[in-house]
């Protein structure tokens, strides 16, 4: 709804707390306003029965593995929709080349209240989902784009026009989406910024803004 929040569920304070409360589940999550730091404890109408602090088959990762044993998916992240309902978001990947190349093909969205899983293709993802592409994947693909625009051999020999992302990044909320923000510099001893890049973490759309410094 136009403001960025960090959200996280509460968890059981150990095995015996889980054992005595697992039938009831987890009934709250935290919202932290990233502008002013205000923290809000949100009470759910229905308690969550699937999370990272659940054991055995109700652990959210094990729940996904059991239902989709042949899919490659990333670490599920906790998000809420615009009505405040909780979900776990797991990006589904495919291998590109070698052992390190992969890209997203869709999403698995887990309802932590009842464990229901819905599968989405990239062109059908709900608008409230903020992060389809994790920061590690965005950083890797951005550096591939900046480094290999002139071809693979150019990146090793003359290095004409070869650029790389600077170390470190941040998140910027804009237009109800979250953007990965980082500087861009040349692949040489020169450490000055040539510009900066914004990557939409839901669509992976990329914009480069040149600047002189």
Short mmCIF file of C-alpha atoms in Angstrom, two decimals:
data_model
loop_
_atom_site.label_atom_id
_atom_site.label_comp_id
_atom_site.label_asym_id
_atom_site.label_seq_id
_atom_site.Cartn_x
_atom_site.Cartn_y
_atom_site.Cartn_z
CA UNK A 1 0.00 0.00 0.00
CA UNK A 2 2.77 2.44 -0.93
CA UNK A 3 5.01 2.00 2.15
CA UNK A 4 7.82 -0.55 2.61
CA UNK A 5 7.70 -2.95 5.55
CA UNK A 6 9.86 -5.73 6.86
CA UNK A 7 7.67 -8.63 7.98
CA UNK A 8 8.54 -11.73 9.99
CA UNK A 9 6.49 -14.36 11.85
CA UNK A 10 7.01 -15.17 15.49
CA UNK A 11 8.48 -18.59 16.27
CA UNK A 12 8.39 -21.17 19.04
CA UNK A 13 10.95 -20.64 21.79
CA UNK A 14 12.34 -24.16 21.60
CA UNK A 15 11.20 -27.76 21.13
CA UNK A 16 9.08 -28.04 24.26
CA UNK A 17 7.26 -24.76 23.48
CA UNK A 18 6.49 -26.20 20.05
CA UNK A 19 5.30 -29.49 21.59
CA UNK A 20 2.81 -27.74 23.87
CA UNK A 21 1.60 -25.17 21.30
CA UNK A 22 1.78 -26.96 17.92
CA UNK A 23 -1.95 -27.74 17.83
CA UNK A 24 -2.74 -24.05 18.19
CA UNK A 25 -0.07 -22.77 15.80
CA UNK A 26 1.50 -19.32 15.51
CA UNK A 27 -0.96 -16.44 15.73
CA UNK A 28 1.16 -13.34 15.15
CA UNK A 29 3.74 -11.71 12.91
CA UNK A 30 5.73 -8.46 13.14
CA UNK A 31 5.60 -5.50 10.74
CA UNK A 32 8.42 -2.94 10.82
CA UNK A 33 7.97 0.30 8.88
CA UNK A 34 11.24 0.89 6.99
CA UNK A 35 10.71 4.66 6.95
CA UNK A 36 10.17 5.40 10.64
CA UNK A 37 11.02 2.14 12.40
CA UNK A 38 7.56 1.75 13.94
CA UNK A 39 6.89 -1.89 14.85
CA UNK A 40 3.45 -3.48 14.94
CA UNK A 41 2.44 -6.90 16.28
CA UNK A 42 -0.27 -8.25 13.96
CA UNK A 43 -2.74 -10.82 15.28
CA UNK A 44 -4.07 -13.30 12.74
CA UNK A 45 -7.68 -14.44 12.50
CA UNK A 46 -6.41 -17.98 11.81
CA UNK A 47 -3.12 -19.24 13.21
CA UNK A 48 -0.25 -20.41 11.02
CA UNK A 49 0.47 -24.15 11.09
CA UNK A 50 3.38 -24.10 8.60
CA UNK A 51 6.62 -22.15 9.19
CA UNK A 52 10.36 -22.56 9.66
CA UNK A 53 9.92 -23.19 13.39
CA UNK A 54 7.49 -26.07 12.84
CA UNK A 55 8.86 -29.60 13.03
CA UNK A 56 8.62 -32.60 10.73
CA UNK A 57 6.08 -32.35 7.89
CA UNK A 58 4.85 -28.90 8.90
CA UNK A 59 8.24 -27.30 8.37
CA UNK A 60 7.61 -25.11 5.32
CA UNK A 61 10.64 -26.35 3.35
CA UNK A 62 9.90 -30.01 4.03
CA UNK A 63 6.28 -29.38 3.09
CA UNK A 64 7.40 -28.05 -0.30
CA UNK A 65 9.90 -30.87 -0.86
CA UNK A 66 7.20 -33.46 -0.13
CA UNK A 67 4.75 -31.95 -2.62
CA UNK A 68 7.27 -30.94 -5.34
CA UNK A 69 10.17 -33.42 -5.05
CA UNK A 70 11.45 -32.82 -8.61
CA UNK A 71 11.45 -29.01 -8.60
CA UNK A 72 14.39 -26.75 -7.81
CA UNK A 73 13.27 -23.89 -5.61
CA UNK A 74 14.93 -21.27 -3.46
CA UNK A 75 14.63 -20.59 0.25
CA UNK A 76 11.00 -19.58 0.93
CA UNK A 77 10.60 -15.98 2.09
CA UNK A 78 7.78 -14.65 4.28
CA UNK A 79 5.53 -12.02 2.69
CA UNK A 80 2.06 -10.59 3.22
CA UNK A 81 -0.51 -9.50 0.65
CA UNK A 82 -2.22 -6.09 0.64
CA UNK A 83 -4.82 -7.35 3.13
CA UNK A 84 -2.14 -8.51 5.57
CA UNK A 85 -2.56 -12.26 4.96
CA UNK A 86 0.69 -14.23 5.40
CA UNK A 87 2.34 -16.41 2.75
CA UNK A 88 5.65 -18.13 2.05
CA UNK A 89 7.10 -17.42 -1.41
CA UNK A 90 9.47 -19.95 -3.03
CA UNK A 91 10.97 -19.16 -6.44
CA UNK A 92 11.20 -22.11 -8.84
CA UNK A 93 14.41 -22.29 -10.91
CA UNK A 94 15.77 -24.00 -14.00
CA UNK A 95 19.42 -24.67 -14.81
CA UNK A 96 20.93 -22.57 -17.60
CA UNK A 97 24.46 -23.84 -18.19
CA UNK A 98 27.16 -25.38 -16.06
CA UNK A 99 26.60 -25.76 -12.34
CA UNK A 100 26.19 -22.08 -11.43
CA UNK A 101 23.72 -20.87 -14.06
CA UNK A 102 20.03 -20.72 -13.15
CA UNK A 103 17.01 -18.52 -13.73
CA UNK A 104 13.51 -18.27 -12.34
CA UNK A 105 10.60 -19.99 -14.08
CA UNK A 106 7.78 -19.41 -11.59
CA UNK A 107 6.65 -19.38 -7.98
CA UNK A 108 5.28 -21.69 -5.32
CA UNK A 109 3.13 -19.78 -2.82
CA UNK A 110 2.36 -21.54 0.46
CA UNK A 111 -0.55 -20.55 2.67
CA UNK A 112 0.91 -21.11 6.17
CA UNK A 113 -2.55 -21.40 7.74
CA UNK A 114 -3.69 -24.54 5.91
CA UNK A 115 -0.58 -25.56 3.93
CA UNK A 116 -2.23 -25.10 0.53
CA UNK A 117 0.32 -24.54 -2.26
CA UNK A 118 -0.40 -22.63 -5.47
CA UNK A 119 1.94 -22.66 -8.47
CA UNK A 120 2.37 -19.62 -10.73
CA UNK A 121 4.14 -18.99 -14.01
CA UNK A 122 6.22 -15.80 -14.28
CA UNK A 123 3.60 -14.04 -16.39
CA UNK A 124 0.83 -14.75 -13.86
CA UNK A 125 2.39 -13.74 -10.53
CA UNK A 126 0.14 -11.78 -8.11
CA UNK A 127 0.97 -8.06 -7.97
CA UNK A 128 1.43 -8.09 -4.18
CA UNK A 129 4.47 -10.41 -4.42
CA UNK A 130 7.60 -8.28 -3.95
CA UNK A 131 10.53 -10.65 -4.39
CA UNK A 132 10.67 -13.22 -7.14
CA UNK A 133 14.40 -12.77 -7.80
CA UNK A 134 16.66 -12.85 -4.75
CA UNK A 135 19.52 -10.39 -4.35
CA UNK A 136 22.21 -13.03 -5.04
CA UNK A 137 20.63 -14.01 -8.37
CA UNK A 138 20.06 -10.37 -9.37
CA UNK A 139 23.68 -9.51 -8.60
CA UNK A 140 25.00 -12.46 -10.64
CA UNK A 141 22.81 -11.75 -13.68
CA UNK A 142 23.55 -8.03 -13.53
CA UNK A 143 27.29 -8.69 -13.58
CA UNK A 144 26.88 -11.10 -16.52
CA UNK A 145 25.01 -8.38 -18.41
CA UNK A 146 27.59 -5.69 -17.63
CA UNK A 147 30.64 -7.88 -18.23
CA UNK A 148 29.70 -9.81 -21.39
CA UNK A 149 27.94 -7.20 -23.55
CA UNK A 150 30.97 -7.13 -25.86
CA UNK A 151 31.31 -10.91 -25.88
CA UNK A 152 33.14 -13.44 -23.75
CA UNK A 153 36.58 -12.99 -25.30
CA UNK A 154 36.34 -9.20 -25.03
CA UNK A 155 35.78 -9.62 -21.28
CA UNK A 156 39.13 -11.45 -21.06
CA UNK A 157 41.33 -9.50 -23.51
CA UNK A 158 40.68 -5.88 -24.50
CA UNK A 159 37.84 -5.46 -21.99
CA UNK A 160 36.30 -2.68 -24.06
CA UNK A 161 33.18 -1.39 -22.34
CA UNK A 162 33.38 -4.05 -19.61
CA UNK A 163 31.69 -2.91 -16.41
CA UNK A 164 30.80 -4.52 -13.08
CA UNK A 165 28.47 -3.77 -10.20
CA UNK A 166 30.08 -2.16 -7.17
CA UNK A 167 30.24 -4.06 -3.90
CA UNK A 168 27.18 -3.60 -1.74
CA UNK A 169 23.58 -2.87 -2.63
CA UNK A 170 20.35 -1.56 -1.15
CA UNK A 171 16.60 -1.80 -1.69
CA UNK A 172 14.46 1.06 -2.96
CA UNK A 173 10.62 0.93 -2.92
CA UNK A 174 8.97 2.55 -5.95
CA UNK A 175 5.53 2.20 -7.54
CA UNK A 176 4.55 -0.67 -5.20
CA UNK A 177 7.63 -2.70 -6.19
CA UNK A 178 11.03 -3.26 -4.58
CA UNK A 179 14.17 -2.45 -6.59
CA UNK A 180 17.72 -3.69 -6.18
CA UNK A 181 20.01 -0.62 -6.28
CA UNK A 182 23.78 -0.65 -6.82
CA UNK A 183 26.54 1.38 -8.43
CA UNK A 184 28.29 0.46 -11.70
CA UNK A 185 32.02 0.88 -12.29
CA UNK A 186 34.60 -0.19 -14.89
CA UNK A 187 36.40 -3.51 -14.62
CA UNK A 188 39.76 -1.88 -14.03
CA UNK A 189 41.77 -0.20 -11.29
CA UNK A 190 39.53 2.87 -11.62
CA UNK A 191 37.13 2.77 -8.66
CA UNK A 192 34.85 5.68 -9.59
CA UNK A 193 31.20 5.08 -10.40
CA UNK A 194 30.08 5.27 -14.02
CA UNK A 195 26.42 5.18 -13.04
CA UNK A 196 23.94 3.11 -11.10
CA UNK A 197 21.51 0.29 -11.85
CA UNK A 198 17.98 -0.46 -10.70
CA UNK A 199 16.55 -3.97 -11.03
CA UNK A 200 12.91 -4.78 -10.27
CA UNK A 201 12.98 -7.76 -7.90
CA UNK A 202 9.58 -8.99 -9.07
CA UNK A 203 10.10 -8.77 -12.86
CA UNK A 204 13.93 -8.46 -13.21
CA UNK A 205 13.42 -5.41 -15.46
CA UNK A 206 16.68 -3.46 -15.59
CA UNK A 207 17.50 0.23 -15.96
CA UNK A 208 20.98 1.78 -16.11
CA UNK A 209 21.48 5.46 -15.29
CA UNK A 210 24.87 6.89 -16.41
CA UNK A 211 26.52 9.65 -14.45
CA UNK A 212 29.91 11.31 -14.30
CA UNK A 213 31.96 11.24 -11.12
#
